[in-house]
Coordinates of C-alpha atoms and ligand atoms in Angstrom, one line a residue:
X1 CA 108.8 77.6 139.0
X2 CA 106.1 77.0 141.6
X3 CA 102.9 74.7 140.3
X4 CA 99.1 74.8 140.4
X5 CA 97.8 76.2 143.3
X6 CA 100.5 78.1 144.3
X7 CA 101.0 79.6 140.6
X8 CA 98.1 80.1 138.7
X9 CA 98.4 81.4 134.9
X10 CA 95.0 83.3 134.9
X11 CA 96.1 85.4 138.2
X12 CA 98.1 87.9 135.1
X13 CA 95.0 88.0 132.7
X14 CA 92.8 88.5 135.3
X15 CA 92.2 92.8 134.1
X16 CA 93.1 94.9 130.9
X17 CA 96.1 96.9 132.8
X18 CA 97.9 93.5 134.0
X19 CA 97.5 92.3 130.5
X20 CA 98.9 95.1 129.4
X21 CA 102.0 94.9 131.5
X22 CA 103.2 91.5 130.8
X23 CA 102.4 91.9 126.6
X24 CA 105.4 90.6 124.9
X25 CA 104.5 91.6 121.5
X26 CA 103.4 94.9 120.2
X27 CA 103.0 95.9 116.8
X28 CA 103.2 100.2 116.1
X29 CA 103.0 102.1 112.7
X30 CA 106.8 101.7 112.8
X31 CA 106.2 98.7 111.7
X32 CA 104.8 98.9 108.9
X33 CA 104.7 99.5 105.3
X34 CA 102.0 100.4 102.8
X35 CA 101.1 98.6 99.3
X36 CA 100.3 100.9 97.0
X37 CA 99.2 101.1 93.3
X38 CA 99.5 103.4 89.9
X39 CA 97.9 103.8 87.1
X40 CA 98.1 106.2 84.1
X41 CA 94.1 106.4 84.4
X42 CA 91.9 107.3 87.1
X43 CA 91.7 106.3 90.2
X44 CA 89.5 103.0 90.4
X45 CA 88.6 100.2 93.4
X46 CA 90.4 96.8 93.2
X47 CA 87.3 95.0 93.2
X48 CA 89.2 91.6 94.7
X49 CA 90.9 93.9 97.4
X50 CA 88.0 95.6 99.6
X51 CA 89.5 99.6 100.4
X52 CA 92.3 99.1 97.8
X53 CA 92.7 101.2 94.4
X54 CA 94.4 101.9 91.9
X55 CA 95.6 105.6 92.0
X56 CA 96.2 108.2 89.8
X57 CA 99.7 109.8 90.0
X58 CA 97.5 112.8 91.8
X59 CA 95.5 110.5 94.1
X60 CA 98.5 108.7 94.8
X61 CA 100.4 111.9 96.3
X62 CA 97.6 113.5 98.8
X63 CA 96.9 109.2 99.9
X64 CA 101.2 109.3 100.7
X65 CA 100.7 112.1 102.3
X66 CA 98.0 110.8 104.7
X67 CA 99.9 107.8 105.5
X68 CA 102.5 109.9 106.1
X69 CA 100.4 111.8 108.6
X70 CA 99.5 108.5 110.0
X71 CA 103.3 107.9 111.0
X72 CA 103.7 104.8 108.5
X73 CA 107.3 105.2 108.0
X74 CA 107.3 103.5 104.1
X75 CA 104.8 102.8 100.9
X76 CA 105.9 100.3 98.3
X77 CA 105.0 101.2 94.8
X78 CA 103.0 99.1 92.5
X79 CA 102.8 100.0 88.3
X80 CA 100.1 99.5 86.2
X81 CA 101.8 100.7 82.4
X82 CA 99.4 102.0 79.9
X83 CA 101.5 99.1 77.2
X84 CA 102.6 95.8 77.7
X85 CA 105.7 94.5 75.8
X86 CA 107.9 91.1 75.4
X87 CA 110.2 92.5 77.4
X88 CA 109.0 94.8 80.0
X89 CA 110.2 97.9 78.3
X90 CA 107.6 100.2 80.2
X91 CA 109.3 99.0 82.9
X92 CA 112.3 100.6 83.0
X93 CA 111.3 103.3 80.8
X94 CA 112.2 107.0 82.5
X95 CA 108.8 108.4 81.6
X96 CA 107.2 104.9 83.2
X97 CA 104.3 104.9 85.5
X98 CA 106.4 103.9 88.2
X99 CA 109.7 107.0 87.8
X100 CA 106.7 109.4 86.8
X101 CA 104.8 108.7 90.5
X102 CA 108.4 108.6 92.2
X103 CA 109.3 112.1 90.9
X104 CA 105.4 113.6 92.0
X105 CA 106.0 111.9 95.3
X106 CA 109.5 113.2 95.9
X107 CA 107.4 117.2 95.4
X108 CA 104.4 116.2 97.5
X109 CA 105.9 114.1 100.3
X110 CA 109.8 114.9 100.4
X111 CA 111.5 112.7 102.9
X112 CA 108.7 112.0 105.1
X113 CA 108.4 108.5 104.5
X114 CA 110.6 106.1 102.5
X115 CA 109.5 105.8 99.2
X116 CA 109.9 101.4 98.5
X117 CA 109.9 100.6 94.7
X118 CA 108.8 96.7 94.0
X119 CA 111.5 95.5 91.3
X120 CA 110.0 93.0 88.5
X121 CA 109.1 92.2 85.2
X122 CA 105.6 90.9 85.3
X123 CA 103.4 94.0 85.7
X124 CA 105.0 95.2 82.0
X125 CA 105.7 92.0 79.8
X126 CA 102.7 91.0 77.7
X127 CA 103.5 87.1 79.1
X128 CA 103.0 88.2 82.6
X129 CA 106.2 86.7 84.0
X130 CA 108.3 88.1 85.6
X131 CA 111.3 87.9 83.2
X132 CA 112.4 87.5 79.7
X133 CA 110.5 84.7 77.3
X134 CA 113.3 82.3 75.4
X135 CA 111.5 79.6 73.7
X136 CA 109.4 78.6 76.8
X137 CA 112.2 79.3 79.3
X138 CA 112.1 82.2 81.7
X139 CA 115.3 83.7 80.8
X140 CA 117.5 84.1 84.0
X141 CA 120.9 85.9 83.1
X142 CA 119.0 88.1 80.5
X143 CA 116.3 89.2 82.9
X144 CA 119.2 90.2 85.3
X145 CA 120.1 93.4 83.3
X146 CA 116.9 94.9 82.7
X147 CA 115.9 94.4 86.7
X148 CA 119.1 96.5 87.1
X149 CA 118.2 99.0 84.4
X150 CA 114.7 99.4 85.9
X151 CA 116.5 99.6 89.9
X152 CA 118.8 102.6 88.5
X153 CA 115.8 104.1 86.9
X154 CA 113.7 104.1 89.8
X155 CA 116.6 105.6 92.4
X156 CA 117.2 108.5 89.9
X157 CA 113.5 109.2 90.2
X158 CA 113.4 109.3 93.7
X159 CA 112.9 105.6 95.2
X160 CA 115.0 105.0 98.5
X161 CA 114.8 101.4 98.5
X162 CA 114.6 98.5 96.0
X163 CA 112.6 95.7 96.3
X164 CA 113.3 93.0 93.5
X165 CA 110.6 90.6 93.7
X166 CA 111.4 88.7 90.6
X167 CA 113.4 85.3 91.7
X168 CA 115.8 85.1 89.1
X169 CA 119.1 84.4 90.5
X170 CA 121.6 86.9 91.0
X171 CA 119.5 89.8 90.9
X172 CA 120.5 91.3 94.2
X173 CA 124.1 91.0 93.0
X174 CA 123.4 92.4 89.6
X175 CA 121.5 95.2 91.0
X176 CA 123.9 96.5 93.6
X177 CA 126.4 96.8 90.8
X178 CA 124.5 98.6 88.6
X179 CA 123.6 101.2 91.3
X180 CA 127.1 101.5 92.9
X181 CA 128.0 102.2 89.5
X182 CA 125.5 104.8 88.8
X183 CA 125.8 106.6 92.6
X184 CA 123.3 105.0 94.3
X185 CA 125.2 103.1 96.7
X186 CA 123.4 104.7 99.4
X187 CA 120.0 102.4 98.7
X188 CA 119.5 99.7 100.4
X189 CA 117.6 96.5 98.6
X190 CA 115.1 94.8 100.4
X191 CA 115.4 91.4 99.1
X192 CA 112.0 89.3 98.3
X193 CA 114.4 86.1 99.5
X194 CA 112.1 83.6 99.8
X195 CA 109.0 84.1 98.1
X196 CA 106.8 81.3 97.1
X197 CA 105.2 80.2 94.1
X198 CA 101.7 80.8 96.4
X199 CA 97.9 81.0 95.4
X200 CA 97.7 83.6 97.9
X201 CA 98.7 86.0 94.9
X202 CA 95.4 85.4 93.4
X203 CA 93.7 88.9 94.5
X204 CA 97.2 90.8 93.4
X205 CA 97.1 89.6 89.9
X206 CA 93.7 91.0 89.2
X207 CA 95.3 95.0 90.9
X208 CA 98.4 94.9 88.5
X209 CA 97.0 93.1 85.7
X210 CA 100.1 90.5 85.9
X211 CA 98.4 86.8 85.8
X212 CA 100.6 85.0 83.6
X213 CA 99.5 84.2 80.1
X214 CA 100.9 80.4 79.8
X215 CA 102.5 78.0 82.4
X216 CA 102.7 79.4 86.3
X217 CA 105.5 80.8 88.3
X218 CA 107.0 77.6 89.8
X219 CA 110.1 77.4 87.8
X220 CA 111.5 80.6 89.6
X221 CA 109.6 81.1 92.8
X222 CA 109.9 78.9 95.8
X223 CA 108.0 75.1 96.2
X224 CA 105.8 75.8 99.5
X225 CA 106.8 72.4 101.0
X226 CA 110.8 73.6 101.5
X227 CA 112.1 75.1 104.8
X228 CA 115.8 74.2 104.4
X229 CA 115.5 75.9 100.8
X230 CA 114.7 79.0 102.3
X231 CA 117.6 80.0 104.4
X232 CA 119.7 78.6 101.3
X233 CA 118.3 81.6 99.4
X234 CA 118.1 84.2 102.2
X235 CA 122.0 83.3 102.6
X236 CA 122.4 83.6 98.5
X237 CA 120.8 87.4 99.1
X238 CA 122.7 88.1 102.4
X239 CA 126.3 87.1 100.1
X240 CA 124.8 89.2 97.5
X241 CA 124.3 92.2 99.1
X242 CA 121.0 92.2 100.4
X243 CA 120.2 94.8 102.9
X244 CA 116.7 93.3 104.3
X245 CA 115.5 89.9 103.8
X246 CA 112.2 89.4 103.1
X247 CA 109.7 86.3 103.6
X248 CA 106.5 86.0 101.6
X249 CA 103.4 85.5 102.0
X250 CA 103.8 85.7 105.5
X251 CA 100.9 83.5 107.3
X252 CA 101.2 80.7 105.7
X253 CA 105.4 80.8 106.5
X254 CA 105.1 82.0 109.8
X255 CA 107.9 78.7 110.5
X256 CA 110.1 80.5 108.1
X257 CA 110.1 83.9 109.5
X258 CA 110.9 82.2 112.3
X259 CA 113.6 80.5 110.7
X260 CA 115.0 83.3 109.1
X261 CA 114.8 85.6 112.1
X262 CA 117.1 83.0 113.9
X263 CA 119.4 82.2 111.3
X264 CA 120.6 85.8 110.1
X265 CA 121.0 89.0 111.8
X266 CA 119.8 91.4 109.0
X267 CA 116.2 92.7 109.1
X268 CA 113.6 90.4 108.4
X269 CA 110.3 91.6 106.6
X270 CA 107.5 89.7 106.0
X271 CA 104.8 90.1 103.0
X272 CA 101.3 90.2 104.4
X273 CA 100.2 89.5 100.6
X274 CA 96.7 89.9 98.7
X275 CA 95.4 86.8 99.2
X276 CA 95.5 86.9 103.1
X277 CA 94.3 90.3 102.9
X278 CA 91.1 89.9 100.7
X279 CA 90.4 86.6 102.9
X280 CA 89.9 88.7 106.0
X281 CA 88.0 91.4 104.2
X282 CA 85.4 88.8 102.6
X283 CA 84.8 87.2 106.0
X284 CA 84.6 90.7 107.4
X285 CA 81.7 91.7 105.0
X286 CA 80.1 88.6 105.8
X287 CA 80.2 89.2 109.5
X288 CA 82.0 85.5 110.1
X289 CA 84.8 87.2 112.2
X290 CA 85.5 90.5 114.0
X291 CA 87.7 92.1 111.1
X292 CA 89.5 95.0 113.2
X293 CA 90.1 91.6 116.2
X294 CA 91.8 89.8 113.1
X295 CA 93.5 92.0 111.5
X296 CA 95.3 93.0 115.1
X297 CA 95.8 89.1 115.7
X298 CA 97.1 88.8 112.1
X299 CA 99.9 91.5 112.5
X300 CA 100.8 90.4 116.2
X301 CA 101.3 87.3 114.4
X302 CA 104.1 88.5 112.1
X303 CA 105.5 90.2 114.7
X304 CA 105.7 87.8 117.2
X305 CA 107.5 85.2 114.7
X306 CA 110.5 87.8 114.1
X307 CA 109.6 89.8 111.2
X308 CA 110.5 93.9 111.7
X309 CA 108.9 95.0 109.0
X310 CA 105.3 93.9 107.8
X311 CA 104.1 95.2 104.0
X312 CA 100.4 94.9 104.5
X313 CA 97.9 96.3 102.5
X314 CA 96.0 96.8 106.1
X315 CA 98.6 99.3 107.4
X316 CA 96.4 102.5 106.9
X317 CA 93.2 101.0 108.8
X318 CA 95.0 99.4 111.7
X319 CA 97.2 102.9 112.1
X320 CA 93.4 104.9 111.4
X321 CA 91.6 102.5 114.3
X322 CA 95.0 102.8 116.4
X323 CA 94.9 106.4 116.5
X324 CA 91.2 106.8 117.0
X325 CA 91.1 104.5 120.0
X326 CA 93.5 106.9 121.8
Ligands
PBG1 C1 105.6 90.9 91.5 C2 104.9 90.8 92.8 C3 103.8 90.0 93.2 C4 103.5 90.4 94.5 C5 104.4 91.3 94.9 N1 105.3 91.6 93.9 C6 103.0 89.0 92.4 C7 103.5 87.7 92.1 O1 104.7 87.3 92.3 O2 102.7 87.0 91.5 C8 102.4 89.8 95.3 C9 101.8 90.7 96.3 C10 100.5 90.3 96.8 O3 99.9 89.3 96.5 O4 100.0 91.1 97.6 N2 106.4 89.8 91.2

């Protein structure tokens, strides 16, 4: 490669069209996927998450079909249940929040975009973990049933992917039984592989209601500090079954996408989580930083470190600005 003066690195940023020849990264609505949330009651702001609500089963179908318009190819679905129990019941209850939306959505938006149901116990036990209480133990091998219960429930109603977010080990294995069994082997489950035990959460807890009641979540998610452990449990999902591996949050474990993306060849997702979304919002309303500018860096971000799929509760905005630019 020829040096300075003969090469000189500004001579290909020097206008907007070169720039736009030599990009290596772009990020599309194709790759992305939509956080959304429902409630029994009306729809209401998520005070802690700017643009973010909680929908009604009926608000929740027309905003699918907008993102569907949009070209976002996939929503992931949040419940908020009415009751709290123990154990979860509401959340593998057929007549759930959760199956309820699924079937509405199935009427309203058919197959035009991949309807992602979020596996775990913590929106529906009155604890707020996310799985079965034993003494003070999170139960792992009991919570492993009724994550499968709830997958099943959720396929018959409509969902075309499962997302267990829980931790426990096992799960992946246990659910892909369970829905092989029941005729679902045509769903893919998008692993949560490594997820960390992360204040970036924070804003989350507040939208599903799901800040636990005693202790934290350190026992079953993932000690920020560890790389090495991460691959360990993205090859534990992979063996398992695991259709798409997922990292999360994402910014903060931009390394382990990284990681991930080089060390298996299944597709990698990354969770752009509450936390880093309310951050930019705040600073956005202040007018600290230009909030479309970061938002656009943000997801390039992702992108760039491997991940193919990004679950980002910007998704609708960037896709809105996108379009209107054009
Ligand atoms: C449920 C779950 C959580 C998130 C996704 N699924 C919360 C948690 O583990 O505490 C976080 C999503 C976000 O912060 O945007 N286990």
């Amino acid at each position: 490669m020829a040096a300075f003066p003969q090469y000189r690195a500004r001579r290909l940023r020097g206008s907007k069209l070169l720039r736009r020849i030599v990009r290596e990264t772009h990020v599309t609505a194709d790759d992305l996927i939509y956080p959304l949330f429902v409630t029994h009651a009306d729809t209401a702001p998520i005070t802690s998450m700017p643009g973010i609500n909680r929908f009604s089963v009926d608000d929740l179908c027309r905003e699918v079909e907008h993102i569907a318009s949009l070209g976002i190819p996939g929503i992931i679905l949040f419940g908020i249940p009415e009751e709290k129990d123990e154990v979860g019941s509401a959340g593998y209850a057929e007549d759930g929040i959760v199956p309820q939306a699924f079937r509405a959505l199935k009427k309203a938006v058919g197959d035009s975009v991949l309807l992602m149901a979020d596996v775990c116990m913590c929106e529906y036990t009155s604890h707020g973990h996310c799985g079965i209480i034993e003494g003070k133990d999170i139960c792992n091998d009991r919570t492993l049933e009724l994550l499968a219960r709830a997958s099943c429930v959720y396929a018959e109603a409509g969902a075309d992917v499962l997302a267990p977010s829980d931790m426990m080990d096992g799960r992946v294995a246990a659910i892909r039984q369970e829905l092989d069994v029941a005729g679902f082997a045509d769903r893919p489950i998008m692993a949560y592989s490594a997820k960390y035990a992360s204040g970036f959460y924070g804003p989350f807890r507040e939208a599903a209601d799901s800040a636990p009641q005693f202790g934290d979540r350190r026992t079953y998610q993932m000690d920020p500090p560890n790389r090495r452990e991460a691959l360990k449990e993205v090859a534990l999902d992979v063996e398992e079954g695991a259709d798409i591996i997922m990292v999360k949050p994402a910014l903060p474990y931009l390394d382990i996408i990284r990681d991930v993306r080089e060390s298996f060849d299944l597709p990698v997702a990354a969770y752009n989580v509450s936390g880093e979304y309310s951050m930019v919002k705040a600073a956005g309303a202040n007018g600290w930083i230009d909030e479309d500018r970061v938002i656009a860096e943000t997801l390039t971000s992702i992108k760039r470190a491997g991940a193919d799929i990004i679950l980002t509760y910007h998704a609708k905005e960037f896709v809105e600005k996108r379009l209107a630019e054009q």
